[in-house]
mmCIF file of C-alpha atoms in Angstrom:
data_model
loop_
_atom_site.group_PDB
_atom_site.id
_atom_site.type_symbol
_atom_site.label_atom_id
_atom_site.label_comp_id
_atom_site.label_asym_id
_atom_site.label_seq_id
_atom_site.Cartn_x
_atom_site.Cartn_y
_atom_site.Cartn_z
ATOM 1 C CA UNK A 1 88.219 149.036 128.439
ATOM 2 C CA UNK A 2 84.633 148.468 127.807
ATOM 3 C CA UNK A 3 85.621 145.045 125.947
ATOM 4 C CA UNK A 4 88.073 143.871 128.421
ATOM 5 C CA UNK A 5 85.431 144.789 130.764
ATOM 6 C CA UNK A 6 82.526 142.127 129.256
ATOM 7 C CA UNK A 7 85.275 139.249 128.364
ATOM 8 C CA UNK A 8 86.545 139.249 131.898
ATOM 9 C CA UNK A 9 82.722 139.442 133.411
ATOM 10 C CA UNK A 10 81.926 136.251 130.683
ATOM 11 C CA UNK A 11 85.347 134.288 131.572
ATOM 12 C CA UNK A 12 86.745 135.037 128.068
ATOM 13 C CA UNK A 13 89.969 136.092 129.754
ATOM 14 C CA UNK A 14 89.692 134.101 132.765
ATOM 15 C CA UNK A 15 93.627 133.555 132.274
ATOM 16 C CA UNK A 16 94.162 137.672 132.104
ATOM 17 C CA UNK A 17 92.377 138.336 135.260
ATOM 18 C CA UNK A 18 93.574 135.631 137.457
ATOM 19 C CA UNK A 19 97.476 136.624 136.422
ATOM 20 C CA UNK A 20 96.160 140.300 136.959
ATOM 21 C CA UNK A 21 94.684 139.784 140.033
ATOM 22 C CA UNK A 22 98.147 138.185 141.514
ATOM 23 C CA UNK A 23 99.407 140.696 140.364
ATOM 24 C CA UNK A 24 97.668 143.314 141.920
ATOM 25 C CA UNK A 25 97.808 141.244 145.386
ATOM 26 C CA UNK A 26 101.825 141.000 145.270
ATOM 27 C CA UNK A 27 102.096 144.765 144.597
ATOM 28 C CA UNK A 28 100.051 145.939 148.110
ATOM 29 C CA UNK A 29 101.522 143.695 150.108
ATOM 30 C CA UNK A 30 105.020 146.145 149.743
ATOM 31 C CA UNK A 31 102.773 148.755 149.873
ATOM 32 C CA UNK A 32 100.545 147.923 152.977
ATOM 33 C CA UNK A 33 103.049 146.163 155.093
ATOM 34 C CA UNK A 34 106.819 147.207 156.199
ATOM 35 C CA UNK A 35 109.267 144.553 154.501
ATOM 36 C CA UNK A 36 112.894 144.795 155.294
ATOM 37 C CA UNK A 37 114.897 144.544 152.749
ATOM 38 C CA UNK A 38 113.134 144.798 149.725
ATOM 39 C CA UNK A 39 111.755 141.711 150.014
ATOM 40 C CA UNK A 40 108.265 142.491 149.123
ATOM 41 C CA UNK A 41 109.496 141.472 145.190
ATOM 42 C CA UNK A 42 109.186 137.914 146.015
ATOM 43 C CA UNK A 43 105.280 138.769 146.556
ATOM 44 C CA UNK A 44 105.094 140.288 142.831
ATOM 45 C CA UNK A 45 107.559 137.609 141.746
ATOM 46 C CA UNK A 46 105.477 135.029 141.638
ATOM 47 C CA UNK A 47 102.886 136.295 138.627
ATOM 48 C CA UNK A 48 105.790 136.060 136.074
ATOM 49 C CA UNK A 49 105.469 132.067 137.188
ATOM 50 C CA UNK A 50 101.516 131.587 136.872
ATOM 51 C CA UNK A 51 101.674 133.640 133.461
ATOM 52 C CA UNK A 52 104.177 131.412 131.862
ATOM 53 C CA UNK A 53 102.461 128.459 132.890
ATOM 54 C CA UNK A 54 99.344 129.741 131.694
ATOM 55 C CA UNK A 55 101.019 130.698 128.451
ATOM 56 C CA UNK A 56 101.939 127.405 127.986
ATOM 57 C CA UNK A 57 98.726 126.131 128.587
ATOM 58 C CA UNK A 58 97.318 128.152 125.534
ATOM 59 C CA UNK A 59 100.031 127.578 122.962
ATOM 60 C CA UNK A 60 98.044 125.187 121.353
ATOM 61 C CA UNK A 61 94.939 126.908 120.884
ATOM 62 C CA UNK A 62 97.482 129.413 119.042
ATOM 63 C CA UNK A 63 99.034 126.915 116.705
ATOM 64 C CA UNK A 64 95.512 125.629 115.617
ATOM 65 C CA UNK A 65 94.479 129.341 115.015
ATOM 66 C CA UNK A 66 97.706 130.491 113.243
ATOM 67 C CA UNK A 67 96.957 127.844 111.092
ATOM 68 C CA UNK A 68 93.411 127.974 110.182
ATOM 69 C CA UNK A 69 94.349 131.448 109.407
ATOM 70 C CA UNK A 70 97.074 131.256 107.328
ATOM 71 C CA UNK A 71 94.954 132.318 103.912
ATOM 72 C CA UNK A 72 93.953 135.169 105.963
ATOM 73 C CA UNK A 73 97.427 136.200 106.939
ATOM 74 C CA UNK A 74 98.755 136.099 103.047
ATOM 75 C CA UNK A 75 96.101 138.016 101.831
ATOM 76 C CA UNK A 76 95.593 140.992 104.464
ATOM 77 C CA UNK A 77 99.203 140.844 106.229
ATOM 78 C CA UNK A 78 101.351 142.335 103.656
ATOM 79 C CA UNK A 79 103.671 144.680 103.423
ATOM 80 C CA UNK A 80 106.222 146.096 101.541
ATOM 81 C CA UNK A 81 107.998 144.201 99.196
ATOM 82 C CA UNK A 82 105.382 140.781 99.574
ATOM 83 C CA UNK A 83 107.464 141.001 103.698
ATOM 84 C CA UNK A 84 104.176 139.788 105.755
ATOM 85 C CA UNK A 85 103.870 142.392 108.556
ATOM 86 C CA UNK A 86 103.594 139.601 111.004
ATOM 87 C CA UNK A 87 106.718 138.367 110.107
ATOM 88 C CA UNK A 88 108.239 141.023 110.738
ATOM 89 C CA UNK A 89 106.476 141.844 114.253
ATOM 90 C CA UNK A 90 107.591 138.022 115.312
ATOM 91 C CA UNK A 91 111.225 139.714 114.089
ATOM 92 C CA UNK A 92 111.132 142.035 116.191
ATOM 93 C CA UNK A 93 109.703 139.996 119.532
ATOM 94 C CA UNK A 94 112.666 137.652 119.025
ATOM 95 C CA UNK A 95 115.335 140.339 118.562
ATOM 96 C CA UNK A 96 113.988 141.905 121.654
ATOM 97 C CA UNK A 97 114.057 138.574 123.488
ATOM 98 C CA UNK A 98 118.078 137.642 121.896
ATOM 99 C CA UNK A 99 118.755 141.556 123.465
ATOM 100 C CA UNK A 100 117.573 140.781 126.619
ATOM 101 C CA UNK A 101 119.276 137.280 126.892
ATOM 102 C CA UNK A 102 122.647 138.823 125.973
ATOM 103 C CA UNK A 103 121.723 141.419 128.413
ATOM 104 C CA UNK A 104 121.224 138.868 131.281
ATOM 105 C CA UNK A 105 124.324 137.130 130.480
ATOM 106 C CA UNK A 106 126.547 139.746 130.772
ATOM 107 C CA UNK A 107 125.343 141.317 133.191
ATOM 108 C CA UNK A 108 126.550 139.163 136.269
ATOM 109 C CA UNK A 109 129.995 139.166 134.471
ATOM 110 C CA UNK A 110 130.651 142.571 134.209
ATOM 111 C CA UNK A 111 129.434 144.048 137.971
ATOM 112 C CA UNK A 112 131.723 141.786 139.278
ATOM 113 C CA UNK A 113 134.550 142.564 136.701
ATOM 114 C CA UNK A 114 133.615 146.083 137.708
ATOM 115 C CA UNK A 115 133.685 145.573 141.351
ATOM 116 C CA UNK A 116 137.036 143.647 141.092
ATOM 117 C CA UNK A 117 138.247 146.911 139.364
ATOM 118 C CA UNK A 118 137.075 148.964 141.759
ATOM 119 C CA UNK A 119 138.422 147.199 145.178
ATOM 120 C CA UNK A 120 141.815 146.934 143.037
ATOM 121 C CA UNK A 121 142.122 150.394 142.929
ATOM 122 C CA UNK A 122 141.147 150.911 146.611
ATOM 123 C CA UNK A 123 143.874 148.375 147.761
ATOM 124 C CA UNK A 124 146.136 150.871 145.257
ATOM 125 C CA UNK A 125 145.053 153.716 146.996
ATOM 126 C CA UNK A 126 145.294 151.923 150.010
ATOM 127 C CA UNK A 127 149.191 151.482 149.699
ATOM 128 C CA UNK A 128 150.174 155.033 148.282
ATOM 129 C CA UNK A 129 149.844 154.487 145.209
ATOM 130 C CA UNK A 130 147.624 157.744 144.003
ATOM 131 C CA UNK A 131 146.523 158.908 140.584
ATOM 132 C CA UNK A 132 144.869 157.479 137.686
ATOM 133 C CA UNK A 133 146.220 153.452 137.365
ATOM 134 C CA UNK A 134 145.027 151.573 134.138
ATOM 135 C CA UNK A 135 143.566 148.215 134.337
ATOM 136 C CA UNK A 136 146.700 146.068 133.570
ATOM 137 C CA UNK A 137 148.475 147.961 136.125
ATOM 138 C CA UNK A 138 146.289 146.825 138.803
ATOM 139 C CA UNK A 139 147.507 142.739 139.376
ATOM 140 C CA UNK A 140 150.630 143.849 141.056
ATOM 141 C CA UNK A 141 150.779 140.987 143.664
ATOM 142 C CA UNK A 142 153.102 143.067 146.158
ATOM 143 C CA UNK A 143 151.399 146.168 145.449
ATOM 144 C CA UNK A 144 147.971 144.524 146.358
ATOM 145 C CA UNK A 145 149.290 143.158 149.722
ATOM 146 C CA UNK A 146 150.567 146.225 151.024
ATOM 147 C CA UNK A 147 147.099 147.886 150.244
ATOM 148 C CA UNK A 148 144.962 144.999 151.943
ATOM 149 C CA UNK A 149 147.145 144.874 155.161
ATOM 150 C CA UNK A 150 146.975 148.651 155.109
ATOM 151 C CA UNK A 151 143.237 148.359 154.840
ATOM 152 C CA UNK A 152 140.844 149.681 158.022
ATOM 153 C CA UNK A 153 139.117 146.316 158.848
ATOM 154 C CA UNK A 154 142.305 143.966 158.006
ATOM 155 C CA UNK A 155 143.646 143.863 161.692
ATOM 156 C CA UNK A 156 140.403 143.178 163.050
ATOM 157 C CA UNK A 157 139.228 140.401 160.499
ATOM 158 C CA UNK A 158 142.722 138.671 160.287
ATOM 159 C CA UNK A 159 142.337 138.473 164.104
ATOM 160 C CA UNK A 160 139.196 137.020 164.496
ATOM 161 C CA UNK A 161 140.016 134.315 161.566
ATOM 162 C CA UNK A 162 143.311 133.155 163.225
ATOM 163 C CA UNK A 163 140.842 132.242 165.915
ATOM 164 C CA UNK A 164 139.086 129.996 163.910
ATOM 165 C CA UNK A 165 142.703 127.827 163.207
ATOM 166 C CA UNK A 166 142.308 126.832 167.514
ATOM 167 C CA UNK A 167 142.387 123.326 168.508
ATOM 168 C CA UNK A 168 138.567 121.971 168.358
ATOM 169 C CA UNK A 169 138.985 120.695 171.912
ATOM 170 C CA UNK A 170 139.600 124.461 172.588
ATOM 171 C CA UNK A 171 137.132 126.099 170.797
ATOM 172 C CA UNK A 172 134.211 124.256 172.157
ATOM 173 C CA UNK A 173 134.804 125.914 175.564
ATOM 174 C CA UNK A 174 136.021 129.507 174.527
ATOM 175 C CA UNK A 175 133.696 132.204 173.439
ATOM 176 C CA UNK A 176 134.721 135.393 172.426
ATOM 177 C CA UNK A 177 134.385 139.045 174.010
ATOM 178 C CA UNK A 178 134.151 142.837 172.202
ATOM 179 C CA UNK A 179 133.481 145.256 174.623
ATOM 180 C CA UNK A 180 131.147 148.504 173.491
ATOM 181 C CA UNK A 181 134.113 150.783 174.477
ATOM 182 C CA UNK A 182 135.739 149.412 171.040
ATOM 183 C CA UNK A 183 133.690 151.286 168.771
ATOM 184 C CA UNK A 184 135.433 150.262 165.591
ATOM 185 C CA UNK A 185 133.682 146.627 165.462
ATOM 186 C CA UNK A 186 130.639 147.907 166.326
ATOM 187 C CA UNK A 187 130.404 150.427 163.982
ATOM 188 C CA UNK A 188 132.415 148.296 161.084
ATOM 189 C CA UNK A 189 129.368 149.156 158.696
ATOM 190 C CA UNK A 190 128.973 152.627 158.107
ATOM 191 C CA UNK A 191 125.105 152.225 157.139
ATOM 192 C CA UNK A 192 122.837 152.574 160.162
ATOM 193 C CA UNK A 193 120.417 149.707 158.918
ATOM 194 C CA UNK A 194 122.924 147.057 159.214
ATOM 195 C CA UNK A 195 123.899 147.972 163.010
ATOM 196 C CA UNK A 196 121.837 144.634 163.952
ATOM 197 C CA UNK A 197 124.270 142.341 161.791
ATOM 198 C CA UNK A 198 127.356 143.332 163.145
ATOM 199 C CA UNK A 199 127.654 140.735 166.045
ATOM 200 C CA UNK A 200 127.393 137.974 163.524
ATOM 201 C CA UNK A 201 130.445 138.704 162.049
ATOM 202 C CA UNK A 202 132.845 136.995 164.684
ATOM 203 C CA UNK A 203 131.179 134.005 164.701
ATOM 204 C CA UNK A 204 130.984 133.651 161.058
ATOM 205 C CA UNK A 205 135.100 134.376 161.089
ATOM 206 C CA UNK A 206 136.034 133.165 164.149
ATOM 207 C CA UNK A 207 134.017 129.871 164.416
ATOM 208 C CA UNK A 208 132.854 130.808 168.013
ATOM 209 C CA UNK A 209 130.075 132.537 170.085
ATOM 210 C CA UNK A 210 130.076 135.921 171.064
ATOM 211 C CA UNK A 211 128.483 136.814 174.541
ATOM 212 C CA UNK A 212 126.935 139.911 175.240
ATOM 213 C CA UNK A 213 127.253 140.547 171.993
ATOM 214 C CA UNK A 214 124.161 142.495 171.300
ATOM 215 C CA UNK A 215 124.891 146.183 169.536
ATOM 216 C CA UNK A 216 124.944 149.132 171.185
ATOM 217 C CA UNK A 217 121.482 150.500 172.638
ATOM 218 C CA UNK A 218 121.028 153.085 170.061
ATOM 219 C CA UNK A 219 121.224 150.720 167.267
ATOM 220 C CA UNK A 220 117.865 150.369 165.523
ATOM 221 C CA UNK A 221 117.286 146.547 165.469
ATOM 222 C CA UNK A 222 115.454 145.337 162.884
ATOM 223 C CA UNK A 223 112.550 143.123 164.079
ATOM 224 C CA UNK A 224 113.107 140.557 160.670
ATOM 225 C CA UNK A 225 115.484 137.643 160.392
ATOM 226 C CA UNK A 226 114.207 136.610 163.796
ATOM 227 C CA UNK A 227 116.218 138.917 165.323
ATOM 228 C CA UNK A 228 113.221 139.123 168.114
ATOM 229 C CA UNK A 229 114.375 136.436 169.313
ATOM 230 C CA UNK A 230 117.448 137.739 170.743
ATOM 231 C CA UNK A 231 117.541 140.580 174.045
ATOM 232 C CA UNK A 232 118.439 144.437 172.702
ATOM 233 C CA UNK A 233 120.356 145.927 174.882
ATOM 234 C CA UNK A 234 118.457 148.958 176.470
ATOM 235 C CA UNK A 235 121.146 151.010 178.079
ATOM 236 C CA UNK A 236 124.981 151.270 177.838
ATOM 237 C CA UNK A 237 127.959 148.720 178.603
ATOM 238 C CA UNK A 238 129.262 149.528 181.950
ATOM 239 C CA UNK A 239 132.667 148.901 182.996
ATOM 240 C CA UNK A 240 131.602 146.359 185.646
ATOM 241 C CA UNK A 241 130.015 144.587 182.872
ATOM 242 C CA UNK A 242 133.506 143.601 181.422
ATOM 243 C CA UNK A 243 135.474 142.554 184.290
ATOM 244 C CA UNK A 244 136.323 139.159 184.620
ATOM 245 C CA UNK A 245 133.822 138.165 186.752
ATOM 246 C CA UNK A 246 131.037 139.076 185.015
ATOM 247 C CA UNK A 247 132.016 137.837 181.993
ATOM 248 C CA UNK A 248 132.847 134.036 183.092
ATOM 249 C CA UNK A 249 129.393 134.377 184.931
ATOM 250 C CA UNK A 250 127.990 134.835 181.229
ATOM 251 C CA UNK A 251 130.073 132.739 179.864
ATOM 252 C CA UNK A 252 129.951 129.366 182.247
ATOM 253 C CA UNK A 253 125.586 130.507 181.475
ATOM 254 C CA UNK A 254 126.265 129.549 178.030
ATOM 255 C CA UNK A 255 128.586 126.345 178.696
ATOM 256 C CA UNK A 256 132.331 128.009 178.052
ATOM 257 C CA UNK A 257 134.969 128.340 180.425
ATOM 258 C CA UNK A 258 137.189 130.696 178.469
ATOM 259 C CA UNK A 259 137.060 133.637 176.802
ATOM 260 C CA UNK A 260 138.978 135.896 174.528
ATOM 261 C CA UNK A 261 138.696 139.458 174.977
ATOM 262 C CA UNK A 262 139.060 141.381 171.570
ATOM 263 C CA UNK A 263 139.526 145.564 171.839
ATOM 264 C CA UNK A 264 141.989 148.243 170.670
ATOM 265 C CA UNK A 265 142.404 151.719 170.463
ATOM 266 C CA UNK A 266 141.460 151.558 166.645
ATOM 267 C CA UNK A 267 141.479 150.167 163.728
ATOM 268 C CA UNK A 268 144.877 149.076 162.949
ATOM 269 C CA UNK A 269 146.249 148.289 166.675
ATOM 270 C CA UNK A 270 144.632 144.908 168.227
ATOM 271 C CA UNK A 271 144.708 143.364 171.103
ATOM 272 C CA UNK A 272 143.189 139.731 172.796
ATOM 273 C CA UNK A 273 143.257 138.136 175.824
ATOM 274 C CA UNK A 274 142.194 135.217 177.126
ATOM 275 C CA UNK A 275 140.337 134.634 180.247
ATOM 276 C CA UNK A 276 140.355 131.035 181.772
ATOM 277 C CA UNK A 277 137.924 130.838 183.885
ATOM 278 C CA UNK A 278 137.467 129.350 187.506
ATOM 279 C CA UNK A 279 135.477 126.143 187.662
ATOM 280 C CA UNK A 280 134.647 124.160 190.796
ATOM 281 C CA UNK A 281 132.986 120.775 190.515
ATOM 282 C CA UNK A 282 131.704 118.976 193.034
ATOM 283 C CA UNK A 283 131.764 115.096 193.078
ATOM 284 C CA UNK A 284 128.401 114.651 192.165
ATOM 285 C CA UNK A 285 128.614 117.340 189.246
ATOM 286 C CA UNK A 286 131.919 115.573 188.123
ATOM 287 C CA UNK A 287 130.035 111.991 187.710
ATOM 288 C CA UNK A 288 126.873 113.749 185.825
ATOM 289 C CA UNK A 289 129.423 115.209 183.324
#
């Protein structure tokens, strides 16, 4: 330590403590601040970057040295059998390296080869079929259809994306409607954390905006992603809030004059509506549009 100590004071390792000090400054960040997410990585992330480069930098000054050195290295680095011992250290650096490679290759393949597997068998399960099913049993094309229309969210989602096939003339004035009271949407995600995302879902299916579409008041927004942008809701949906009335007030707000109301008693049964809503124009709003 002592050593490390005086080459770092005398800029011997300038290299070594600059990559060290990154690194120490992209590990307390996660520690010191609150970062959704586990994005505080992309802090530490960074020091693999400046320590290639840096490595790079310095291969040369290696090369001259290795050889310069090479008497040196036959006549001390020797081991059994005439087998230099540095040899066989690069051996090993470079089968540790090919490991990790194949490693990182396959990796990516087999979670999702994995996850395939495992939603296969939930659609199986899904559609009666119980017990242990082997992997070539599991592309029954039938078999998978049953399970995915029998799955929880399939109503719901198959809904909202046969609003996205509308008529662009018709979209551009409709936004879409899920009252609190249908508990199933909002709560879609079983993990409390993601309670702030759930909104997003219809217009990422359905191609249109949802009004009042902030989660329920006892969801724990998160305060990344910009989501402080948006209004939380600070008390409960009340049924006034989802007549007619009040919702083609919020909707002509945001420039639509229709609106389909999504709800159900669960999962499986759903229901819309649409709402066209009553516009009056004078003459001199009719020339300005």
């Amino acid at each position: 330590v002592g050593d490390v100590r005086e080459a770092a004071i005398h800029g011997r390792i300038t290299d070594v403590v600059v990559v060290a000090v990154v690194a120490l400054a992209g590990w307390a960040a996660g520690e010191v601040i609150d970062i959704h997410g586990g994005s505080a990585v992309y802090f530490s992330d960074v020091q693999r970057w400046l320590a290639l480069s840096l490595l790079m930098a310095s291969a040369w000054r290696w090369l001259a040295l290795r050889r310069q050195s090479a008497e040196f290295y036959r006549r001390v680095y020797v081991g059994v059998g005439g087998v230099r011992i540095s040899h066989v250290f690069l051996g090993l650096i470079w089968l540790a390296i090919g490991i990790t490679m194949i490693l990182n290759i396959v990796r990516a393949p087999t979670t999702a080869l994995r996850a395939n597997i495992d939603l296969r068998r939930a659609l199986y399960a899904e559609a009666g079929v119980n017990g242990p099913v082997g992997i070539r049993s599991l592309a029954n094309p039938a078999t998978l259809a049953e399970g995915l229309r029998r799955s929880p969210d399939y109503a719901l989602i198959s809904t909202l994306r046969a609003l996205d096939t509308t008529p662009q003339s018709l979209k551009q004035r409709t936004a879409v409607f899920i009252p609190q009271s249908y508990a199933h949407f909002w709560r879609i995600w079983t993990e409390p954390e993601r309670c702030s995302f759930v909104p997003f879902i219809v217009p990422a299916t359905s191609g249109m905006a949802l009004i009042d579409g902030m989660p329920p008041a006892d969801c724990d927004l998160t305060s990344q992603y910009g989501m402080t942008k948006y209004k939380r809701r600070t008390s409960a949906q009340l049924p006034a809030d989802t007549l007619p009335v009040a919702l083609c007030a919020k909707a002509k707000a945001k420039g639509f004059s229709r609106i389909i109301v999504i709800e159900g008693p669960d999962s499986i049964h759903v229901t819309q509506r649409a709402i066209e809503c009553p516009t009056s124009r004078s003459p001199r709003l009719a020339v300005s549009w």
